[in-house]
Amino acid sequence: MSHSILDIIGNTPLVISKAINTNPKVKLFFKLEGNNPGGSVKDRAALNMLKGGLERGDFDVNSKLIEATSGNTGIALAMIAGIYGLDIELVMPENSTKERVQTMRAYGAKVTLTPADVGIEGARDYAELKVKEEGYTMINQFSNDDNWKAHYISTGPEIWRDTQGEITHFVSSMGTTGTIMGTSTFLKEKNSNIQIVGVQPADEAKIPGIRKWPVEYLPKIFNPKKVDSVMEVTEQEARDMAKRLAKEEGIFAGMSSGGAAAAAVKLAQSLDEGIIVSIVCDRGDRYLSSDLFD
C-alpha cells in the first residue's frame, strides 16, 4: 500500500519503562514522538495548522509564510510546507543547534537567525515585524487553535486507545502548550479523573522546548484549567534523564523529553498505583552538536 509521508504522521509507539521507573505498582509509558517522519511531536500540529490555513483560505501558494520557532515546529513546518508548495521563512535564535538549521534548509525553508540574547521572544518579535511591515502571514503556533486541536484528534485518542482507557496520569513538557491542551481536552472528556501534569523549567533553568513564559508572551491557546498540576525540573535533571533514557531504556531523545521523564519518574514514586504516559517529544540526534550527550 502506498502512503504519502503525511499519512504516517501520528500513531507513534507507546513503550513501557523497564528501568528508570522503580515503583512496581505503577506503569510508566513513553510515547515516542520522534517516530514521526519529521522527528518530533510537532509534525502533528504543523500538519493541522498548514492544512487548516489552506482550507480556510488564510494563505495559499502565493503567500509568504513566517514562523518563529525553537526548532521542532520549524522542521515540521519546513517539511510539510515543501510538500504543499508553500514558501516559508523560519526564525530562530542563533544558538539553535546546527542540525535544526540544516534540516530546515534541507526541506527548502529560508532560515533567519536572531540574536541569542533575546531568545525565542526576540524571534517572535522579528516575525511580528515582518507581518506588519512586509505583508507576511504568520502561522502563529502560540495562538493557533489548529495547534492544540491536532492533539485532540490524534495524540489524545491514541493514548486512550493504547492504554485501553486505563491511563491515570498524563505528563507533558509545556512550550507552546499545544500538546498538553489538546491531549488534556480529549482525555478529560473520556475520564475527568485523569490527572494532567505540565512540566516547566525551574527558575533560571534553560531547557530547549520547555518554557516558563513572561505574561506578555504566554501562548493564547493556553488554558490553565486544563492542567491539574505543574512540576518544575532543573536543567541538570533534564540533562541527566535524557542520558538515562538513552543508556537504560534505549530511548534517544532531547532535553525537554528528559525533563518530562524526570517529572514522570518523580510522580511514579509518589503514587500507590497508576498508569502514567509521558511524551517523548523528539529524537536525540537533533542535539548531537550541543553538549547534551558529552
Coordinates of N, CA and C in Angstrom, one line a residue, residues 2-114:
S2 N 0.6 2.2 -0.9 CA 1.4 3.4 -0.9 C 0.8 4.5 -0.1
H3 N 1.6 5.2 0.7 CA 1.2 6.3 1.5 C 1.9 7.6 1.2
S4 N 1.3 8.7 1.4 CA 2.0 10.0 1.4 C 2.8 10.0 2.7
I5 N 3.9 10.8 2.8 CA 4.6 10.9 4.0 C 3.7 11.5 5.1
L6 N 2.8 12.3 4.7 CA 1.9 12.9 5.7 C 0.9 11.9 6.3
D7 N 0.7 10.8 5.6 CA -0.2 9.8 6.2 C 0.4 9.0 7.3
I8 N 1.7 9.1 7.5 CA 2.4 8.4 8.6 C 2.7 9.2 9.7
I9 N 2.2 10.5 9.8 CA 2.3 11.3 11.0 C 1.3 10.8 12.0
G10 N 1.7 10.6 13.2 CA 0.9 10.1 14.3 C 1.0 8.6 14.4
N11 N 0.1 8.0 15.3 CA 0.1 6.6 15.6 C 1.5 6.1 16.0
T12 N 2.2 6.9 16.9 CA 3.5 6.7 17.4 C 3.4 5.6 18.5
P13 N 4.5 4.9 18.7 CA 4.5 3.8 19.7 C 4.5 4.3 21.1
L14 N 3.9 3.4 22.0 CA 3.9 3.6 23.4 C 4.7 2.5 24.0
V15 N 5.8 2.8 24.7 CA 6.6 1.7 25.3 C 6.7 1.9 26.8
I16 N 6.8 0.8 27.5 CA 6.8 0.8 28.9 C 8.3 0.9 29.4
S17 N 8.4 1.7 30.5 CA 9.7 1.8 31.2 C 10.1 0.5 31.9
K18 N 11.3 0.1 31.6 CA 11.8 -1.2 32.1 C 12.9 -0.9 33.2
A19 N 13.3 0.3 33.3 CA 14.5 0.6 34.1 C 14.3 1.7 35.1
I20 N 14.0 2.9 34.5 CA 14.0 4.1 35.4 C 12.8 4.3 36.3
N21 N 11.7 3.6 36.0 CA 10.6 3.5 36.9 C 10.8 2.4 37.9
T22 N 11.0 2.6 39.1 CA 11.3 1.6 40.1 C 10.1 1.2 41.0
N23 N 8.9 1.8 40.7 CA 7.7 1.5 41.5 C 6.9 0.4 40.8
P24 N 6.9 -0.8 41.4 CA 6.3 -1.9 40.7 C 4.8 -1.8 40.6
K25 N 4.2 -0.9 41.4 CA 2.7 -0.7 41.3 C 2.3 0.3 40.3
V26 N 3.2 1.0 39.7 CA 2.9 2.0 38.7 C 3.5 1.6 37.3
K27 N 2.8 1.7 36.3 CA 3.3 1.5 34.9 C 3.6 2.9 34.3
L28 N 4.8 3.1 33.8 CA 5.2 4.4 33.2 C 5.4 4.1 31.7
F29 N 4.7 4.7 30.9 CA 4.8 4.6 29.4 C 5.4 5.8 28.8
F30 N 6.2 5.6 27.8 CA 6.7 6.8 27.0 C 6.1 6.7 25.6
K31 N 5.6 7.9 25.2 CA 5.1 7.9 23.8 C 6.1 8.5 22.9
L32 N 6.6 7.7 21.9 CA 7.8 8.1 21.1 C 7.5 8.9 19.9
E33 N 7.4 10.2 20.1 CA 7.0 11.2 19.1 C 8.1 11.4 18.1
G34 N 9.4 11.0 18.4 CA 10.5 11.0 17.5 C 10.3 10.1 16.3
N35 N 9.3 9.2 16.4 CA 9.0 8.3 15.3 C 8.2 8.9 14.2
N36 N 7.7 10.2 14.4 CA 7.0 10.9 13.3 C 8.1 11.2 12.2
P37 N 7.6 11.3 10.9 CA 8.6 11.5 9.8 C 9.5 12.7 9.9
G38 N 9.0 13.7 10.6 CA 9.9 14.9 10.8 C 10.6 14.9 12.1
G39 N 10.5 13.8 12.8 CA 11.3 13.6 14.0 C 10.8 14.1 15.3
S40 N 9.5 14.6 15.3 CA 9.0 15.2 16.6 C 7.5 15.2 16.6
V41 N 7.0 15.5 17.8 CA 5.6 15.7 18.1 C 5.0 16.8 17.2
K42 N 5.9 17.8 16.8 CA 5.4 19.0 16.1 C 4.9 18.7 14.7
D43 N 5.2 17.5 14.2 CA 4.6 17.1 12.9 C 3.1 17.2 12.9
R44 N 2.5 16.8 14.1 CA 1.0 16.8 14.2 C 0.5 18.2 14.1
A45 N 1.0 19.1 14.9 CA 0.5 20.5 14.8 C 0.8 21.2 13.5
A46 N 2.0 21.0 13.0 CA 2.3 21.6 11.7 C 1.4 21.2 10.6
L47 N 1.1 19.9 10.5 CA 0.2 19.4 9.5 C -1.2 20.1 9.7
N48 N -1.7 20.1 10.9 CA -3.1 20.6 11.1 C -3.1 22.1 10.9
M49 N -2.1 22.8 11.2 CA -2.1 24.3 11.0 C -2.0 24.7 9.5
L50 N -1.1 24.0 8.8 CA -1.0 24.3 7.4 C -2.2 23.8 6.6
K51 N -2.7 22.6 6.9 CA -3.9 22.1 6.2 C -5.1 23.0 6.5
G52 N -5.3 23.4 7.8 CA -6.4 24.2 8.2 C -6.3 25.6 7.5
G53 N -5.1 26.2 7.5 CA -5.0 27.5 6.9 C -5.3 27.5 5.4
L54 N -4.8 26.5 4.7 CA -5.1 26.3 3.3 C -6.6 26.1 3.0
E55 N -7.2 25.3 3.8 CA -8.6 25.0 3.6 C -9.5 26.2 3.9
R56 N -9.1 27.1 4.9 CA -9.9 28.3 5.2 C -9.6 29.4 4.2
G57 N -8.4 29.3 3.5 CA -8.0 30.4 2.6 C -7.2 31.5 3.3
D58 N -6.7 31.1 4.5 CA -5.9 32.1 5.2 C -4.6 32.4 4.5
F59 N -4.1 31.5 3.7 CA -3.0 31.7 2.8 C -3.0 30.7 1.7
D60 N -2.2 30.9 0.7 CA -2.1 30.0 -0.5 C -0.7 29.9 -1.0
V61 N -0.4 29.3 -2.1 CA 0.9 29.1 -2.6 C 1.6 30.4 -3.0
N62 N 0.9 31.5 -3.1 CA 1.5 32.8 -3.4 C 1.8 33.6 -2.1
S63 N 1.4 33.1 -1.0 CA 1.7 33.8 0.3 C 3.1 33.6 0.8
K64 N 3.5 34.6 1.5 CA 4.9 34.5 2.2 C 4.6 34.2 3.7
L65 N 4.9 32.9 4.1 CA 4.6 32.5 5.4 C 5.9 32.7 6.3
I66 N 5.6 32.9 7.6 CA 6.7 33.1 8.5 C 6.3 32.5 9.9
E67 N 7.3 32.0 10.6 CA 7.0 31.5 11.9 C 8.3 31.5 12.8
A68 N 8.2 31.9 14.0 CA 9.3 31.8 15.0 C 9.2 30.5 15.6
T69 N 10.4 29.9 15.8 CA 10.4 28.5 16.4 C 11.7 28.3 17.1
S70 N 11.6 27.4 18.1 CA 12.9 27.0 18.8 C 13.5 25.7 18.1
G71 N 12.8 25.2 17.1 CA 13.4 24.1 16.4 C 12.4 23.1 15.8
N72 N 11.8 22.3 16.6 CA 11.0 21.2 16.1 C 9.8 21.6 15.3
T73 N 9.1 22.7 15.7 CA 8.0 23.2 14.9 C 8.5 23.6 13.5
G74 N 9.6 24.3 13.5 CA 10.2 24.8 12.3 C 10.5 23.7 11.3
I75 N 11.1 22.6 11.8 CA 11.4 21.4 11.0 C 10.2 20.8 10.4
A76 N 9.1 20.7 11.2 CA 7.9 20.1 10.8 C 7.2 21.0 9.7
L77 N 7.2 22.3 10.0 CA 6.6 23.2 9.0 C 7.4 23.2 7.7
A78 N 8.7 23.2 7.8 CA 9.5 23.2 6.6 C 9.2 21.9 5.7
M79 N 9.1 20.8 6.4 CA 8.9 19.5 5.7 C 7.5 19.6 5.0
I80 N 6.5 20.0 5.7 CA 5.1 20.0 5.2 C 4.9 21.1 4.2
A81 N 5.4 22.3 4.5 CA 5.3 23.4 3.5 C 5.9 23.0 2.2
G82 N 7.0 22.3 2.2 CA 7.6 21.9 0.9 C 6.7 21.0 0.1
I83 N 6.0 20.1 0.8 CA 5.1 19.1 0.2 C 3.9 19.9 -0.4
Y84 N 3.5 20.9 0.3 CA 2.3 21.7 -0.2 C 2.7 22.8 -1.2
G85 N 4.0 23.0 -1.4 CA 4.5 24.0 -2.4 C 4.4 25.4 -1.8
L86 N 4.5 25.5 -0.5 CA 4.4 26.8 0.2 C 5.8 27.4 0.5
D87 N 5.8 28.7 0.4 CA 7.1 29.5 0.7 C 7.1 29.8 2.2
I88 N 8.1 29.4 3.0 CA 8.1 29.7 4.4 C 9.5 30.2 4.9
E89 N 9.5 31.2 5.7 CA 10.7 31.6 6.4 C 10.5 31.3 7.9
L90 N 11.6 30.7 8.4 CA 11.6 30.2 9.8 C 12.6 31.0 10.6
V91 N 12.2 31.6 11.8 CA 13.0 32.5 12.5 C 13.4 31.8 13.9
M92 N 14.7 31.7 14.2 CA 15.0 31.1 15.4 C 16.3 31.7 16.0
P93 N 16.5 31.6 17.3 CA 17.7 32.1 17.9 C 19.0 31.5 17.3
E94 N 20.1 32.3 17.2 CA 21.3 31.9 16.6 C 22.0 30.8 17.3
N95 N 21.6 30.5 18.6 CA 22.3 29.4 19.3 C 21.5 28.1 19.2
S96 N 20.6 28.0 18.3 CA 19.9 26.8 18.0 C 20.9 25.8 17.4
T97 N 20.7 24.5 17.6 CA 21.7 23.5 17.1 C 21.8 23.5 15.6
K98 N 23.0 23.2 15.1 CA 23.3 23.2 13.7 C 22.4 22.2 12.9
E99 N 22.1 21.1 13.6 CA 21.2 20.1 13.0 C 19.8 20.7 12.6
R100 N 19.3 21.5 13.5 CA 18.0 22.0 13.3 C 18.0 23.0 12.1
V101 N 19.0 23.9 12.0 CA 19.1 24.8 10.9 C 19.2 24.1 9.6
Q102 N 20.2 23.1 9.6 CA 20.4 22.4 8.3 C 19.2 21.6 7.9
T103 N 18.5 21.0 8.8 CA 17.3 20.2 8.4 C 16.3 21.1 7.8
M104 N 16.0 22.2 8.4 CA 15.0 23.2 7.8 C 15.4 23.6 6.4
R105 N 16.7 23.9 6.2 CA 17.1 24.3 4.9 C 17.1 23.2 3.9
A106 N 17.3 21.9 4.4 CA 17.2 20.8 3.5 C 15.8 20.6 3.0
Y107 N 14.8 20.9 3.8 CA 13.4 20.8 3.4 C 13.0 22.0 2.5
G108 N 13.9 23.0 2.4 CA 13.6 24.1 1.4 C 13.2 25.4 2.1
A109 N 13.2 25.5 3.4 CA 12.8 26.7 4.0 C 13.9 27.7 4.1
K110 N 13.5 29.0 4.1 CA 14.5 30.1 4.5 C 14.6 30.1 6.0
V111 N 15.9 30.2 6.5 CA 16.1 30.2 7.9 C 16.7 31.6 8.3
T112 N 16.1 32.3 9.2 CA 16.7 33.6 9.7 C 17.1 33.4 11.2
L113 N 18.3 33.7 11.5 CA 18.7 33.6 12.9 C 18.8 34.9 13.6
T114 N 18.2 35.0 14.8 CA 18.1 36.2 15.6 C 19.1 36.1 16.7

